[in-house]
Amino acid sequence: MTVGSQARKTGWPSASDAFNSDCPAREVLDHITSRWGVLILTALGRGPLRFSELGATIGGISEKMLSQTLRTLVRDGLVSRSVEPVTPPRVSYELTDLGRGLTMSLHQFLDWIRLHTNEVVAAQRRHDRKS
């Protein structure tokens, strides 16, 4: 069995282990579940969007964070960036096949949150009253 420092010497096994802090899966998990990553990916699940449309869709995100998160998701192969050669250039973003596969799960995740937010908030209030 290959573990920890041995894994770095021999390469990663075919199955990634996000519980291992040295595994690249941990970085992928961080990118996808970042504050803005989930929202950008699910927004793009509806189809291609321009930068300004993404910003308008995702309330509270700064242009800097939108740009930074998009760069990361493009690098990870989850989002593609296309530039139309017009003046000024039109840049749009859309999910890759890899990103579409992931987004199906994220929609279920956000659906669960929509269905259970009131229960979670009620639990938080009960907890806070006891403190």
PDB file of C-alpha atoms in Angstrom:
ATOM      1  CA  MET A   1       0.000   0.000   0.000  1.00  0.00           C
ATOM      2  CA  THR A   2       1.346   3.420  -0.974  1.00  0.00           C
ATOM      3  CA  VAL A   3       0.845   6.247   1.520  1.00  0.00           C
ATOM      4  CA  GLY A   4       1.926   9.846   2.155  1.00  0.00           C
ATOM      5  CA  SER A   5       5.518  10.461   1.068  1.00  0.00           C
ATOM      6  CA  GLN A   6       5.623   7.185  -0.893  1.00  0.00           C
ATOM      7  CA  ALA A   7       2.757   8.398  -3.069  1.00  0.00           C
ATOM      8  CA  ARG A   8       4.728  11.478  -4.106  1.00  0.00           C
ATOM      9  CA  LYS A   9       7.643   9.346  -5.258  1.00  0.00           C
ATOM     10  CA  THR A  10       5.619   6.882  -7.318  1.00  0.00           C
ATOM     11  CA  GLY A  11       2.779   9.058  -8.603  1.00  0.00           C
ATOM     12  CA  TRP A  12      -0.871   9.072  -7.626  1.00  0.00           C
ATOM     13  CA  PRO A  13      -3.024   5.964  -7.672  1.00  0.00           C
ATOM     14  CA  SER A  14      -5.886   5.934 -10.152  1.00  0.00           C
ATOM     15  CA  ALA A  15      -8.366   6.864  -7.402  1.00  0.00           C
ATOM     16  CA  SER A  16      -7.751  10.212  -5.713  1.00  0.00           C
ATOM     17  CA  ASP A  17      -8.128  10.616  -1.977  1.00  0.00           C
ATOM     18  CA  ALA A  18      -9.357  14.056  -0.897  1.00  0.00           C
ATOM     19  CA  PHE A  19      -8.834  13.019   2.729  1.00  0.00           C
ATOM     20  CA  ASN A  20      -5.078  12.943   2.079  1.00  0.00           C
ATOM     21  CA  SER A  21      -3.784  16.518   2.399  1.00  0.00           C
ATOM     22  CA  ASP A  22      -1.034  15.848  -0.167  1.00  0.00           C
ATOM     23  CA  CYS A  23      -3.407  14.528  -2.836  1.00  0.00           C
ATOM     24  CA  PRO A  24      -4.243  16.810  -5.797  1.00  0.00           C
ATOM     25  CA  ALA A  25      -7.911  15.949  -5.198  1.00  0.00           C
ATOM     26  CA  ARG A  26      -7.802  18.270  -2.167  1.00  0.00           C
ATOM     27  CA  GLU A  27      -6.962  21.231  -4.404  1.00  0.00           C
ATOM     28  CA  VAL A  28      -9.739  20.300  -6.854  1.00  0.00           C
ATOM     29  CA  LEU A  29     -12.181  20.034  -3.933  1.00  0.00           C
ATOM     30  CA  ASP A  30     -11.130  23.490  -2.729  1.00  0.00           C
ATOM     31  CA  HIS A  31     -11.675  25.025  -6.170  1.00  0.00           C
ATOM     32  CA  ILE A  32     -15.105  23.475  -6.688  1.00  0.00           C
ATOM     33  CA  THR A  33     -16.418  24.151  -3.189  1.00  0.00           C
ATOM     34  CA  SER A  34     -14.954  27.615  -2.806  1.00  0.00           C
ATOM     35  CA  ARG A  35     -17.357  30.371  -1.874  1.00  0.00           C
ATOM     36  CA  TRP A  36     -17.837  31.321  -5.531  1.00  0.00           C
ATOM     37  CA  GLY A  37     -16.892  28.133  -7.384  1.00  0.00           C
ATOM     38  CA  VAL A  38     -20.190  26.342  -6.760  1.00  0.00           C
ATOM     39  CA  LEU A  39     -22.218  29.389  -7.773  1.00  0.00           C
ATOM     40  CA  ILE A  40     -20.254  30.049 -10.965  1.00  0.00           C
ATOM     41  CA  LEU A  41     -20.436  26.408 -12.023  1.00  0.00           C
ATOM     42  CA  THR A  42     -24.179  26.129 -11.408  1.00  0.00           C
ATOM     43  CA  ALA A  43     -24.858  29.480 -13.113  1.00  0.00           C
ATOM     44  CA  LEU A  44     -23.011  28.213 -16.190  1.00  0.00           C
ATOM     45  CA  GLY A  45     -25.123  25.052 -16.053  1.00  0.00           C
ATOM     46  CA  ARG A  46     -27.889  27.083 -17.692  1.00  0.00           C
ATOM     47  CA  GLY A  47     -25.677  27.824 -20.688  1.00  0.00           C
ATOM     48  CA  PRO A  48     -22.838  30.126 -21.776  1.00  0.00           C
ATOM     49  CA  LEU A  49     -22.618  33.537 -20.116  1.00  0.00           C
ATOM     50  CA  ARG A  50     -20.508  36.608 -20.593  1.00  0.00           C
ATOM     51  CA  PHE A  51     -18.449  37.963 -17.699  1.00  0.00           C
ATOM     52  CA  SER A  52     -20.912  40.759 -16.944  1.00  0.00           C
ATOM     53  CA  GLU A  53     -23.865  38.336 -17.077  1.00  0.00           C
ATOM     54  CA  LEU A  54     -22.144  36.034 -14.585  1.00  0.00           C
ATOM     55  CA  GLY A  55     -21.473  38.988 -12.297  1.00  0.00           C
ATOM     56  CA  ALA A  56     -25.112  40.077 -12.490  1.00  0.00           C
ATOM     57  CA  THR A  57     -26.326  36.516 -11.843  1.00  0.00           C
ATOM     58  CA  ILE A  58     -24.153  35.991  -8.753  1.00  0.00           C
ATOM     59  CA  GLY A  59     -25.014  38.654  -6.213  1.00  0.00           C
ATOM     60  CA  GLY A  60     -22.170  39.965  -4.077  1.00  0.00           C
ATOM     61  CA  ILE A  61     -19.211  38.715  -6.123  1.00  0.00           C
ATOM     62  CA  SER A  62     -16.556  41.306  -6.958  1.00  0.00           C
ATOM     63  CA  GLU A  63     -15.090  41.512 -10.446  1.00  0.00           C
ATOM     64  CA  LYS A  64     -11.721  40.501  -8.993  1.00  0.00           C
ATOM     65  CA  MET A  65     -13.103  37.332  -7.381  1.00  0.00           C
ATOM     66  CA  LEU A  66     -15.159  36.463 -10.458  1.00  0.00           C
ATOM     67  CA  SER A  67     -12.104  36.827 -12.676  1.00  0.00           C
ATOM     68  CA  GLN A  68      -9.843  34.892 -10.303  1.00  0.00           C
ATOM     69  CA  THR A  69     -12.323  32.044  -9.823  1.00  0.00           C
ATOM     70  CA  LEU A  70     -13.015  31.793 -13.551  1.00  0.00           C
ATOM     71  CA  ARG A  71      -9.259  31.569 -14.262  1.00  0.00           C
ATOM     72  CA  THR A  72      -8.987  28.726 -11.757  1.00  0.00           C
ATOM     73  CA  LEU A  73     -11.984  26.839 -13.162  1.00  0.00           C
ATOM     74  CA  VAL A  74     -10.678  27.265 -16.729  1.00  0.00           C
ATOM     75  CA  ARG A  75      -7.271  25.937 -15.616  1.00  0.00           C
ATOM     76  CA  ASP A  76      -8.994  22.958 -13.975  1.00  0.00           C
ATOM     77  CA  GLY A  77     -10.735  22.127 -17.259  1.00  0.00           C
ATOM     78  CA  LEU A  78     -14.245  22.682 -15.860  1.00  0.00           C
ATOM     79  CA  VAL A  79     -14.999  25.907 -17.752  1.00  0.00           C
ATOM     80  CA  SER A  80     -13.981  27.051 -21.213  1.00  0.00           C
ATOM     81  CA  ARG A  81     -13.343  30.654 -22.193  1.00  0.00           C
ATOM     82  CA  SER A  82     -14.036  31.825 -25.721  1.00  0.00           C
ATOM     83  CA  VAL A  83     -13.229  35.179 -27.263  1.00  0.00           C
ATOM     84  CA  GLU A  84     -15.129  36.465 -30.287  1.00  0.00           C
ATOM     85  CA  PRO A  85     -12.876  38.600 -32.527  1.00  0.00           C
ATOM     86  CA  VAL A  86     -15.021  41.724 -32.510  1.00  0.00           C
ATOM     87  CA  THR A  87     -14.361  45.195 -31.167  1.00  0.00           C
ATOM     88  CA  PRO A  88     -14.527  45.224 -28.231  1.00  0.00           C
ATOM     89  CA  PRO A  89     -13.840  41.490 -27.825  1.00  0.00           C
ATOM     90  CA  ARG A  90     -16.766  39.405 -26.537  1.00  0.00           C
ATOM     91  CA  VAL A  91     -15.645  36.911 -23.939  1.00  0.00           C
ATOM     92  CA  SER A  92     -17.987  34.165 -22.821  1.00  0.00           C
ATOM     93  CA  TYR A  93     -17.675  31.226 -20.491  1.00  0.00           C
ATOM     94  CA  GLU A  94     -19.327  27.832 -20.588  1.00  0.00           C
ATOM     95  CA  LEU A  95     -18.982  24.460 -18.959  1.00  0.00           C
ATOM     96  CA  THR A  96     -16.791  21.824 -20.537  1.00  0.00           C
ATOM     97  CA  ASP A  97     -17.998  18.211 -20.666  1.00  0.00           C
ATOM     98  CA  LEU A  98     -16.095  17.655 -17.422  1.00  0.00           C
ATOM     99  CA  GLY A  99     -17.811  20.665 -15.853  1.00  0.00           C
ATOM    100  CA  ARG A 100     -21.261  19.542 -17.033  1.00  0.00           C
ATOM    101  CA  GLY A 101     -20.771  16.168 -15.371  1.00  0.00           C
ATOM    102  CA  LEU A 102     -19.877  17.879 -12.109  1.00  0.00           C
ATOM    103  CA  THR A 103     -22.703  20.415 -12.305  1.00  0.00           C
ATOM    104  CA  MET A 104     -25.381  17.719 -12.243  1.00  0.00           C
ATOM    105  CA  SER A 105     -24.236  16.875  -8.713  1.00  0.00           C
ATOM    106  CA  LEU A 106     -23.972  20.525  -7.725  1.00  0.00           C
ATOM    107  CA  HIS A 107     -27.586  21.154  -8.744  1.00  0.00           C
ATOM    108  CA  GLN A 108     -28.649  18.367  -6.361  1.00  0.00           C
ATOM    109  CA  PHE A 109     -26.487  19.932  -3.657  1.00  0.00           C
ATOM    110  CA  LEU A 110     -28.090  23.380  -4.133  1.00  0.00           C
ATOM    111  CA  ASP A 111     -31.568  21.815  -4.305  1.00  0.00           C
ATOM    112  CA  TRP A 112     -30.916  20.205  -0.899  1.00  0.00           C
ATOM    113  CA  ILE A 113     -29.838  23.591   0.466  1.00  0.00           C
ATOM    114  CA  ARG A 114     -32.996  25.263  -0.917  1.00  0.00           C
ATOM    115  CA  LEU A 115     -35.200  22.590   0.636  1.00  0.00           C
ATOM    116  CA  HIS A 116     -33.532  22.584   4.053  1.00  0.00           C
ATOM    117  CA  THR A 117     -32.329  26.161   4.670  1.00  0.00           C
ATOM    118  CA  ASN A 118     -35.236  26.932   7.010  1.00  0.00           C
ATOM    119  CA  GLU A 119     -34.466  23.822   9.081  1.00  0.00           C
ATOM    120  CA  VAL A 120     -30.775  24.721   9.323  1.00  0.00           C
ATOM    121  CA  VAL A 121     -31.563  28.329  10.309  1.00  0.00           C
ATOM    122  CA  ALA A 122     -34.015  27.066  12.963  1.00  0.00           C
ATOM    123  CA  ALA A 123     -31.344  24.720  14.341  1.00  0.00           C
ATOM    124  CA  GLN A 124     -28.835  27.585  14.447  1.00  0.00           C
ATOM    125  CA  ARG A 125     -31.289  29.771  16.370  1.00  0.00           C
ATOM    126  CA  ARG A 126     -32.039  26.981  18.858  1.00  0.00           C
ATOM    127  CA  HIS A 127     -28.330  26.459  19.381  1.00  0.00           C
ATOM    128  CA  ASP A 128     -27.635  30.168  19.802  1.00  0.00           C
ATOM    129  CA  ARG A 129     -30.425  30.553  22.384  1.00  0.00           C
ATOM    130  CA  LYS A 130     -28.803  27.813  24.506  1.00  0.00           C
ATOM    131  CA  SER A 131     -25.376  29.498  24.389  1.00  0.00           C
TER     132      SER A 131
END
